[in-house]
Every structure is written in structure tokens, then in C-alpha cells.
Backbone as a ProteinNet text record, in pm:
[ID]
protein_1_A
[PRIMARY]
XXXXXXXXXXXXXXXXXXXXXXXXXXXXXXXXXXXXXXXXXXXXXXXXXXXXXXXXXXXXXXXXXXXXXXXXXXXXXXXXXXXXXXXXXXXXXXXXXXXXXXXXXXXXXXXXXXXXXXXXXXXXXXXXXXXXXXXXXXXXXXXXXXXXXXXXXXXXXXXXXXXXXXXXXXXXXXXXXXXXXXXXXXXXXXXXXXXXXXXXXXXXXXXXXXXXXXXXXXXXXXXXXXXXXXXXXXX
[TERTIARY]
-424.6	-449.5	-339.6	-298.1	-239	-227.6	-133.6	-64.6	-95	-162.6	-108.1	5.7	32.2	178.3	78.2	102.7	82	89.4	130.2	177.1	117.1	79.5	-67	-97.6	-259.2	-337.2	-416.7	-403.9	-507.4	-656.2	-813.9	-848.7	-811.6	-795.6	-757	-945.2	292.6	470.2	532.1	520.7	512.1	739.2	763.2	884.4	1011	1113.9	1233.3	1304.3	1446.2	1534	1539.7	1595.2	1574.5	1695.5	1805.1	1922.3	1947.8	2014.8	2052.1	2185.6	2239.7	2292.5	2294.2	2290.9	2241.7	2291.4	2314.3	2333.8	2417.1	2470.5	2473.5	2382.8	2322.5	2191.4	2292.4	2248.4	2279.8	2259	2377.6	2431.8	2342.7	2297.4	2199.9	2385.3	2324	2438.4	2526.7	2537.9	2695	2602.9	2385.2	2403.5	2461.5	2586.3	2641.7	2641.7	2775.4	2767.6	2709.2	2521.1	2456.4	2391.2	2467.9	2417.9	2547.7	2447.1	2545.1	2655	2713.5	2863.8	2934.5	2894.7	2949.9	2963.8	2932.5	2879.7	2990.4	3021.9	3122.8	3068.1	3197.4	3135.3	3083	3148.8	3025.1	2919.4	2874.6	2699.4	2628.1	2698.5	2608.9	2671.6	2541.4	2530.7	2534.1	2632.8	2631.5	2555.4	2576.7	2452.5	2321.2	2307.2	2102.6	2188.7	2108.5	2077.4	2191.1	2330.5	2384.5	2196.9	2238.8	2219.1	2087.3	2098.9	1956	2066.3	1891.1	1995.7	1929.9	2074.7	1983.9	1957.2	1840	1780.2	1668.9	1688.7	1603	1512.7	1424.9	1305	1174.6	1098.2	1012.9	1051.6	1042.9	1080.9	1264.9	1325.5	1415.6	1364.9	1441.2	1493.5	1538.7	1509.1	1556.8	1579.6	1789.9	1707.5	1880.7	1786.1	1888.2	1888.5	1933.8	1904.9	1855.4	1798.2	1773.2	1706	1590.8	1494.2	1498.3	1410.2	1489.2	1398.8	1472.2	1436.4	1342.3	1175.2	1091.2	1042.4	1125.7	1142.2	1220.5	1298.7	1373.5	1337.7	1399.2	1388.8	1512.1	1446.4	1552.3	1532.9	1640.1	1683.3	1725.2	1737.5	1792.4	1751	1852.8	1782.4	1813.8	1829.7	1853.6	1978.8	1944.3	2078.5	2124.7	2208.7	2198.3	2298.6	2227.1	2256.4	2275.9	2234.8	2319.4	2297.6	2401.5	2465.6	2353	2318.5	2277.6	2232.7	2155.9	1996.3	2162.2	2139.5	2236.8	2228.3	2227.4	2173	2059.2	2078	1955.9	1981.6	2048.1	1952.2	1817.3	1846.3	1762.1	1727.2	1706.9	1619.3	1422.6	1409.8	1245.6	1309	1349	1432.3	1427	1503	1574.6	1450.6	1330.7	1252.1	1169.2	1191.3	1076.6	1146.1	1257	1352.5	1420.7	1333.5	1448.7	1552.3	1614.8	1796.1	1814.4	2029.7	1991.3	2095	2195.1	2392.1	2377	2223.3	2238.5	2088.7	2044.5	1940.1	1890.7	1843.5	1795.6	1728.8	1730.9	1614.3	1572.4	1529.1	1486	1340.9	1348.2	1304.4	1110.9	1027.3	1001.7	994.2	1093.8	1165.4	1177.4	1221.4	1269.4	1101.1	983.1	921.6	865.3	830.3	748.9	830.9	901.1	984	976.9	920.4	798.2	680.9	744.3	537.9	464.4	358.8	275.1	127.4	81.6	-87.5	-111.6	-298.7	-431.1	-545.7	-579.2	-739.1	-799.8	-973.8	-1013.5	-1121.2	-1133.6	-1195.7	-1291.7	-1359.4	-1457.2	-1358.1	-1285.5	-1214.7	-1338.6	-1266.8	-1334.2	-1313.9	-1240	-1327.4	-1374.7	-1426.4	-1573.8	-1725.5	-1573	-1704.4	-1744.6	-1664.7	-1672.5	-1546.3	-1552.6	-1505.7	-1400.2	-1231.2	-1127.5	-1045	-965.9	-859.4	-703.9	-633.4	-499	-412.8	-265.4	-224.4	-44.3	-37.1	157.4	199.4	350.5	400.5	306	413.8	312.3	405.4	386	492	551.2	540.4	588.3	718.9	651	754.4	851.8	867.7	981.5	1037.7	991.7	1045.1	1178.8	1138.4	1223.4	1364.6	1288.6	1375.4	1446	1440	1487.7	1673.1	1584.8	1702.6	1731.6	1535.1	1528.6	1402.2	1402.3	1446.9	1245.2	1137.6	1027.9	1014.8	1069.4	940.5	1065.6	1202.6	1264	1262	1164.8	1219.9	1041.5	928.3	797.3	837.4	871.5	1010.4	1005.7	1084.5	1171	1090.5	929.3	874.4	784.2	929.8	985.9	825	796.9	698.5	740.6	658.7	701	644.5	725.3	648.2	662.6	555.9	500.1	495.5	572.7	588.5	550.5	480.7	403.2	472.7	476.2	514.9	465.3	384.3	276.1	307.1	426.2	472.4	320.6	236.2	191.5	237.3	245.5	285.3	216.2	270.6	162.4	259	225.8	292.1	236.9	265	233	231.5	239.6	300.8	366.4	415.4	509.9	427.7	395.8	316.4	194.8	80.9	-20.4	-10.2	179.4	85.8	64.6	122.8	251.5	44	-44	-182.3	-246.5	-282.5	-352.4	-297.2	-201.6	-181.8	-126.3	-32.1	-57.4	47.1	4.9	43	134.9	215.3	214.6	209.5	96.1	8.7	133.4	91.1	143.9	75.5	-98.9	-179.6	-306	-409.7	-503.2	-620.4	-699.8	-798.3	-663.5	-605.3	-519.1	-430.7	-394.4	-318.6	-211.1	-64.1	21.4	-72	-6.8	-71.7	53.8	14.6	46	84.6	191.5	243.9	177.2	99.5	-9.9	-156.8	-177.3	-164.8	-218.4	-218.2	-201.5	-87.5	-66.7	166.7	239	330.8	351.4	334.6	278.6	353.7	227.5	92.4	25.6	48.1	-3.2	-24.2	-191.3	-171.8	-356.4	-336.7	-493.3	-542.2	-637.9	-730.2	-921.8	-1014.7	-982.4	-1036.9	-1199.1	-1277.4	-1401.5	-1258.5	-1187.2	-1171.3	-1048.1	-1104.1	-976.7	-1127.6	-1164.5	-1238.2	-1255.9	-1101.3	-1066.8	-1185.7	-1191	-1199.5	-1300.7	-1336.5	-1435.2	-1587.5	-1624.1	-1726.5	-1757.1	-1600.4	-1556.2	-1653.2	-1688.9	-1792.8	-1653.1	-1638	-1552.1	-1470.1	-1464.2	-1346.3	-1321.8	-1358.2	-1181.1	-1153	-1135.2	-1066.3	-925.9	-880.1	-745	-685.6	-661.6	-542.2	-439.3	-432.4	-283	-242.6	-303.7	-318.9	-225.7	-160.4	-43.2	16.4	-70.6	-22.5	57.9	123.5	273.4	385.5	371.3	458.6	574.9	732.3	845.4	930.6	872.2	1015	953.6	976.4	950.9	1085.6	1062.9	1111.2	1109.3	1267.6	1142.8	1231.3	1265.5	1268.5	1158.4	1236.1	1204.6	1014.3	944.1	850	840.3
2513.5	2418.6	2472.6	2421.2	2462.6	2601.9	2610.2	2793.8	2751.1	2813.4	2732	2847.7	2799.7	2910	2927.2	3099.5	3095	3048.1	2942.8	2837.3	2764.9	2718.6	2647.6	2578.4	2610.3	2606.5	2450.8	2321.7	2215.7	2205.8	2128.2	2162.6	1988.5	2015.8	1879.6	1919	969.6	1021.1	983.7	990.6	944.1	956.1	957.8	1062.4	906.4	948.7	827.4	862.5	944.4	892.7	823.7	902.3	781.2	797.9	706.1	763.9	619	712.1	620.6	606.4	430.2	455.8	399.5	493.7	491.2	437.1	364.4	348.5	474.5	472.6	617.3	539.5	673.4	650.8	634.2	506	471.8	569.7	647.3	759.7	661.5	737	721	666.6	587.2	480.8	398.4	351.2	346.3	276	173.4	82.8	-14.8	-63.1	-130.7	-148.8	1.4	76.4	53.7	19.1	73.2	-122.7	-255.6	-345.2	-414.5	-455.8	-529.4	-534.7	-606.6	-696.6	-569.9	-453.4	-335.6	-181.8	-222.5	-138.6	-168.5	-9.6	-64.1	-87.6	-151	-201.5	-86.4	73.9	158	126.2	131.9	97.3	-12	-140.6	-225.6	-301.4	-290.5	-340.5	-437.1	-542	-562.5	-643.7	-829.6	-927	-915.9	-839.5	-719.5	-728.8	-797.2	-790.3	-681.7	-723.4	-577.6	-426.7	-399.2	-240.4	-252	-227.7	-163.4	-111.6	-22.1	106.3	102	86	29.3	119.7	206.9	346.3	211.1	413.2	258.3	384.5	327.9	389.5	233.1	298.1	160.2	99.9	63.8	-28.3	50.1	-46.3	-71.6	-25.7	96.9	158.1	39.3	20.4	-66.4	31.2	30.6	91.7	70.7	-39.9	-102	-39.8	80.4	200.2	111.3	64.9	37.7	16.6	162.5	229.6	441.5	447.4	582.5	698.7	874.6	832.7	912.8	901.9	932	1058.1	1079.2	1142.4	1212	1356	1399.4	1495.7	1523.9	1481.1	1596.9	1700.6	1823.4	1874.8	1930.7	2024.8	1969	1980.5	1904	1901.2	1745.7	1625.9	1520.3	1553.4	1482.9	1444	1277.6	1242.2	1138.2	1323	1359.6	1192.9	1148.2	999.2	1128.2	1242.7	1308.7	1450.9	1514	1635.9	1771	1900.6	2045.6	1958.1	2008.7	2000.9	2082.3	1925.9	1957.3	2044.5	2128.1	2168.6	2103.9	2020.8	1885.3	1814.5	1721.2	1679.5	1664.5	1772.2	1822.1	1944.9	1985.5	2047.6	2093.8	2034	2047.6	2099.7	2053.7	2107.1	2241.8	2241.5	2438.3	2464.7	2468	2527.2	2542.9	2507.6	2494.9	2551.3	2697.6	2725	2667.9	2525.1	2542.9	2474.1	2565.6	2541	2411.7	2353.3	2261.9	2272.7	2164.7	2112.7	1998.6	1905.3	1814.1	1781.6	1608.4	1565.8	1477.7	1386	1202.6	1224	1117.8	1101.4	928.6	817.8	764.8	728.6	608.7	517.6	449.8	381.7	321.9	162.7	152	72	79.9	187.5	170.3	275.5	311.4	372.4	204.3	105.1	-21.2	-118.1	-107	-109.7	-129.9	27.2	47.3	-28.7	-32.9	-70	-6.9	-120.9	-8.7	-2.2	72.1	110.2	108	158.9	207.4	287.5	386.1	353.7	435.3	481.1	464.7	613.3	662.3	825.1	850.3	878.6	1017.9	1090.7	1042.1	1145.8	1330	1353.8	1553.8	1488.1	1460.1	1339.6	1306.6	1209.3	1232.6	1142.9	1187.8	1207.7	1028.8	995.1	822.1	842	686.2	623.6	522.3	496.5	479.6	421.2	317.7	305.8	344.8	374.4	432.7	387.2	304.5	241.8	319.6	305.9	342.9	332.5	347	446.7	642	571.6	700.9	790.8	868.6	1097.9	1019.7	1033.6	956	899.6	774.7	659.1	714.1	797.7	864.7	936	1028.8	1151	1061.1	934.1	884.4	804.6	765.8	638.5	745.8	838.9	952.1	1001.8	971.9	1026.1	1144.2	1185.5	1293.9	1269.8	1280.9	1243.3	1317.6	1199.2	1359.4	1419	1370.5	1443	1601.1	1560.6	1673.9	1771.5	1705.9	1807.4	1894.8	1811.4	1881.4	1913.8	1933.1	2037	2157.4	2139.1	2310.2	2363.4	2302.7	2384.9	2355.9	2254.7	2256	2226.7	2232	2283.3	2252.6	2152.8	2050.2	2149.3	2186.4	2233.3	2099.2	2030.2	1979.7	2029.5	1936.1	1951	1871.9	1930	1806.8	1895.4	1760.7	1804	1942.9	1953.3	2053.4	2162.8	2186.8	2340.6	2417.3	2264.4	2283.4	2217.4	2379.1	2311.5	2356	2316.3	2396.8	2306.3	2422.6	2401.4	2317.1	2278.6	2152	2237.7	2176.9	2201.8	2029	1996.3	1883.3	1779.5	1831.4	1780.6	1789.8	1858.3	1784	1764.8	1721.5	1621.4	1487.1	1442.9	1281.1	1295.8	1440.9	1410.5	1321.2	1398.6	1337.4	1245.4	1163.6	1029.4	1058	1115	1167.7	1036.4	1026.5	860.4	951.9	847.6	934	763.3	806.1	705	595.9	523.5	432.6	433.9	327.1	222	283.6	326.2	341.2	266.5	193	51.1	-57	-19.9	-214.2	-157.6	-67.6	-33.6	80.9	72	151.7	330.8	385	521.5	593.6	618.4	614.2	801.6	853.9	972.1	1005.4	1063.9	1103.2	1090.7	1064.9	1056.5	1140.1	1072.4	1179.9	1067.1	1021.2	1017.7	1039.5	951.6	787.2	796.3	952.9	992.5	1061	1017.2	1112.9	1104.6	1300.5	1258.8	1242.1	1164	1184.1	1089.6	1155.6	1114.3	1121.3	1156.9	1022.4	1166.8	1284	1365.1	1399.3	1212.7	1253.1	1223.3	1192.6	1112.1	1251.2	1454.2	1507.7	1607	1619.4	1726.3	1887.2	1884.7	2072.5	2025.1	1911.2	1938	1825.6	1701.5	1684.3	1788.2	1859.8	1977.3	2053	2038.1	2122.2	2052.4	2135.9	2083	1983.6	1870.6	1816.4	1925.3	2006.7	1975	2143.4	2102.5	2179.8	2142.2	2004.3	1911.4	1848.3	1911.4	1821.4	1880.8	2101.3	2184.3	2092.6	1969.7	1926.1	1821.4	1751.7	1643.6	1645.1	1657.1	1693.5	1569.4	1581.9	1456.7	1478.1	1356	1407.3	1434.2	1437.4	1452.3	1423.6	1416.6	1514.4	1488.5	1619.5	1686.6	1765.9	1722.8	1730.1	1843.7	1977.2	2021.4	2059.7	2027.6	2034.9	2108.3	2266	2356	2465.1	2539.2	2563.8	2724.1	2686.2	2832.2	2945.5
2019.8	1850.3	1723.9	1660.6	1569.8	1478.7	1484	1445.7	1250.3	1183.4	1047.9	932.5	917.7	769.6	667.4	678.9	514.2	382.1	435.4	274.9	194.6	93.3	116.9	130.3	135.7	171.9	224.4	193.7	158.5	249.7	168.3	256.9	326.2	322.6	434.5	549.3	2741.6	2808.2	2894.2	2706.5	2766.3	2766.4	2894.1	2978.4	2869.6	2970.1	2937.8	2836.3	2926.3	2751.2	2741.3	2574.5	2409.9	2407.5	2420.5	2334.5	2160	2125.1	2016.9	1943.6	1986.4	1836.4	1691.6	1561.7	1470.3	1396.3	1272.3	1189.8	1082.3	1008.4	925.8	844.1	721.4	633.8	596.8	468.3	319.8	223.1	123.1	35.5	-160.5	-190	-324.4	-362.5	-407.8	-493.4	-382.9	-320.9	-187.7	-138.9	-194.1	-98.9	29.9	-81.6	-9.3	164.4	177.3	298.3	435.2	324.6	469.2	516.5	405.3	437.7	531.5	674.4	790.5	760.2	694.6	680.2	607.5	611.5	532.8	745.2	789.8	933.8	956.9	1068.9	1122	1270.2	1344.9	1436.7	1556.6	1548	1709.2	1522.9	1529	1465.6	1533.3	1542.2	1554.7	1745.4	1765.7	1891.6	1922.6	2014.4	2097	2113.8	2075.8	2032.3	1970.3	1924.5	1825.7	1676.2	1610.2	1460.9	1445.7	1280	1227.9	1194.8	1149.2	1079	1239.9	1370	1442	1542.4	1602.3	1635.9	1826.1	1947.1	2046.6	2126.7	2171.2	2227.1	2356.2	2515.9	2556.6	2590.3	2455.5	2403.8	2401.9	2335.6	2338.9	2270	2139.4	2059.5	1930.3	1856.6	1798.7	1618.5	1672.2	1560.5	1437	1279.9	1243.5	1059.4	1041.2	959.8	869.5	743	618.1	509	548.7	376.4	293.1	274.3	164.6	114.7	113	48.7	101.4	-11.3	-15.7	106.6	115.4	287.4	240.6	364.7	322.2	462.1	582.2	635.1	708.1	721.2	826.9	935.1	1010.9	1156.4	1155.4	1250.1	1249.7	1407.5	1456.9	1589.9	1756.4	1865.8	1954.4	2019.5	2037.7	2042.8	1955.7	1874	1767.4	1719.6	1695.6	1694.9	1601.3	1510.1	1414.7	1290.4	1189.6	1105.6	896.2	910.5	816.3	816	720.1	687.8	649.6	688.5	628.9	486.3	446.3	337.9	195.4	113.4	-80.2	-151.2	-232.3	-353.5	-410.5	-474	-495.8	-465.1	-377.4	-332.7	-255.6	-150.8	-66.5	-158.8	-278.1	-332.6	-245.1	-270.3	-162.6	-18.9	106.5	197.3	209.2	75.5	-5.6	-20.1	-87.1	-190.7	-1.4	75.7	153	270.3	254.7	306.2	519.5	496.7	615.3	568	693.8	759.3	833.6	882.3	1000.3	965	1073.1	1040.6	1033.6	1077.4	1076.7	1139.7	1127.4	1050.8	1091.4	1167	1131	996.6	954.6	838	831.3	751.1	808.4	686	619.4	519.6	594.8	496.6	582.7	588.8	554.1	595.2	810.4	815	965.6	1069.2	950.8	1067.8	1092.1	958.1	1032.6	1091.8	1117.4	1216.6	1367.4	1323.8	1488.1	1566.5	1587.8	1620.6	1605.7	1522.1	1455.8	1562.8	1521.7	1591.5	1562.6	1576.1	1479.3	1519.5	1461.8	1468.6	1377.9	1396.1	1343	1272.5	1264.1	1252.6	1126.4	1144.5	959.9	938.9	778.2	761.9	679.4	712.6	594.4	455.4	365.9	235.3	189.1	264.7	261.9	371.4	466.7	618	552.4	548.8	597.2	711.4	789.3	907.4	815.9	834.9	808.5	838.3	834.7	956.3	843.6	916.4	946.1	1069.6	942.5	1096.6	1104.4	1126.2	1087.2	1324.5	1304.7	1471.6	1523.4	1620.4	1701	1675	1655	1661.5	1714.3	1859.6	1968.9	1965.3	1953.6	1885.2	1767.3	1668.2	1618.7	1652	1670.7	1772.5	1909.7	1957.9	2015.4	1918.7	1825.5	1738	1702.5	1680.4	1685.4	1770.1	1857.8	2017.6	2074.9	2030.2	2121.3	2292.3	2391.2	2547.1	2551.9	2528.4	2504.9	2616.4	2746.1	2877.9	2854.7	2827.3	2922.2	2801.3	2644.1	2513.2	2548.7	2596.1	2624.7	2767.8	2876.3	3050.3	2911.7	2823.1	2798.5	2620.9	2655.6	2622.9	2371.5	2411.4	2266.8	2185.4	2060.9	1949	1780.6	1768.9	1621.1	1459.7	1375.6	1236	1154.1	1123.4	1057.7	881.2	792.9	687.3	512.8	471.5	400	259.2	188.6	57.6	-59.4	-82.1	-121.7	-55.2	19.1	159.1	184.8	290.6	395.7	492.4	595.3	680.7	857.7	975.9	1103.9	1172.9	1225.4	1413	1555.3	1600.4	1759.6	1839.6	1964.4	2117.6	2098.3	2102.8	2139.3	2257.1	2330.7	2401	2325.3	2267.7	2222.8	2138.1	2036.1	2000.6	2062.6	2158.2	2243.7	2306	2385.8	2430	2299.8	2168	2073.4	2045.7	2076.9	2003.2	1849.9	1869.6	1686.2	1623.5	1542.7	1465.4	1308.3	1324.7	1131.3	1065.6	935.9	904.8	794.4	742.5	595.3	607.1	644	544.6	654.5	466.3	503.5	484.7	520	503.5	449.4	541	492.8	408.5	289.5	159.7	211.2	134.1	158	144.6	163.9	103.5	3.8	-74.2	-227.7	-207.5	-208.5	-340.4	-494.8	-445.3	-602.5	-481.3	-338	-263	-143.6	-48.8	37.1	105.9	63.4	139.6	24.9	130.7	166.2	301.7	412.8	549	565.6	710.5	657.4	855.8	900	998.2	1027.5	1149.4	1194	1365.1	1346.8	1567.5	1477.9	1640	1605.3	1632.2	1567.9	1657.5	1752.6	1729.4	1758.1	1957.5	2015.7	2079.5	2117.8	2086.1	2176.9	2197.1	2268.1	2380.5	2257.9	2238	2206.6	2090.7	1983.8	1841	1825.8	1841.7	1833	1840.2	1873.2	1832.5	1753.5	1687.7	1573.1	1441.6	1370	1249.7	1212.8	1072.3	1036.9	945.1	887.3	776.1	890.6	1005.6	1110.1	1213.3	1150.8	1264.3	1253.5	1130.5	1035.2	982.8	1084.5	1065.6	1057	1173.8	1215.1	1150.5	1063.3	993.6	854	805.8	719.8	690.5	543.9	422.3	340.8	292.5	251.6	342.5	461.7	570.8	483.2	545	460.4	533.1	626.7	702.5	858.7	1015.3	1090.3	1147.1	1186.4	1340.4	1491.7	1540.7	1702.2	1744.5	1803.3	1839.3	1944.8	2005.5	2177.4	2117.1	2137.8	2080.6	2098.5
[MASK]
+++++++++++++++++++++++++++++++++++++++++++++++++++++++++++++++++++++++++++++++++++++++++++++++++++++++++++++++++++++++++++++++++++++++++++++++++++++++++++++++++++++++++++++++++++++++++++++++++++++++++++++++++++++++++++++++++++++++++++

């Protein structure tokens, strides 16, 4: 079961080596540098659309650099496209105590370019069934260059950080078994700031034996809404 942080609490295998030739993340105010015509040749796969990422995983993750960053992933095996947190631009990462030398970041454009999955589950807030859609967390990690099978074999765990300060930890193997989704849509509409978005870690607890018998209010400790940062490390 996910271990809970002492920070603010809201109520709330696929194997295979994934290697990435990632396009450089666009810096604020330098959008042109992320456009296909401005990408260095080393970042553009031969015979593939400019700005796309080649990797031996399930999907191609397209980073066009035209949308704000919504997710940052750091840790072992990540194919970095950004450096350490900056004092101003990464104020929330600093405020929540996250440190790294390099990481992988992307916007909703990249997440929406991955294969989309959906699930239907009863949510704790209104105890009503809702449909959520987005890429599998496993596929997002692969897009960041992480070899899922190797990371699971090494006993890696995930730290999932929300914008409100809530964070939780869960073994990577458990996240894959639960088929965790990085939901970007709720009932066909984009998740938004001020609600539970733009990213919401979600799963279908009714199909997970260790969760299905729990009261609904106790099923979603790992369902971090407002997710913006994931750290992968050894437990």
C-alpha cells in the first residue's frame, strides 16, 4: 500500500528497454528553438517527423515545445532534457524539497501524443462513476527513457508529488500492476487547474483485490491530483 507523506493530506510489464533520443525542451521565450525547422539533426530521427522521439517502447512521444511544462520526472534511467531546478522558474519544486541534477519534462502535447487509455470508476468525492482518460503511467515513464522491467527488477519506487504539497510513494511494480493512468480528461473534458488537474493519477480500485473491499474514502491514497513531479529511486 502506498506510504503517505506527512505533508498536507487531501481527502481524497510490461518489460523492454526504452531508449530515447529526446528533443531539447524549449526554454521560455525561445519557442522557435523547439520548432521542427530549428531542431538539431541529432534530435530528429531519420525518416520520422521532426520533433518526434524514437525509442523502443510502445508509443512515440512528441515534444513540440509549444505548451507549458506540466510534468517533470527524475531518477535512475531518465533520459534528461533539462537541468537542475532553477530558483525562480522551478519555485514549486524547490518549495517541496526536490533536488536533482537532471530530469525529463514535457507538456500536455507530449502526453496526448501517447496512446490514450480510459477507465471507469466510482470516485470518492461524489461516489458516482466517472470516465477518466490519459496515457498509462508505465508508458509515460518509458517515454522518459526508463527501462520498466529493469527498474522493477531493481526494486524501484515512485514518489508522486501534487501541487498542493501532498505526496505519496508506491513501488513501481505495484503502479504497473494497478495500471495507473495519468488522467488528463474527466468525462470527456480536460482536467483543469483549480479542479483536480491538469494531471490526476488514477486507477480502478474495484478491480484491485487489496483495494476493492475498502470503504471508498480509503481507496484513493495513491490518486494524486494536480500531479506535477515524479521521482524514481531505489526503495
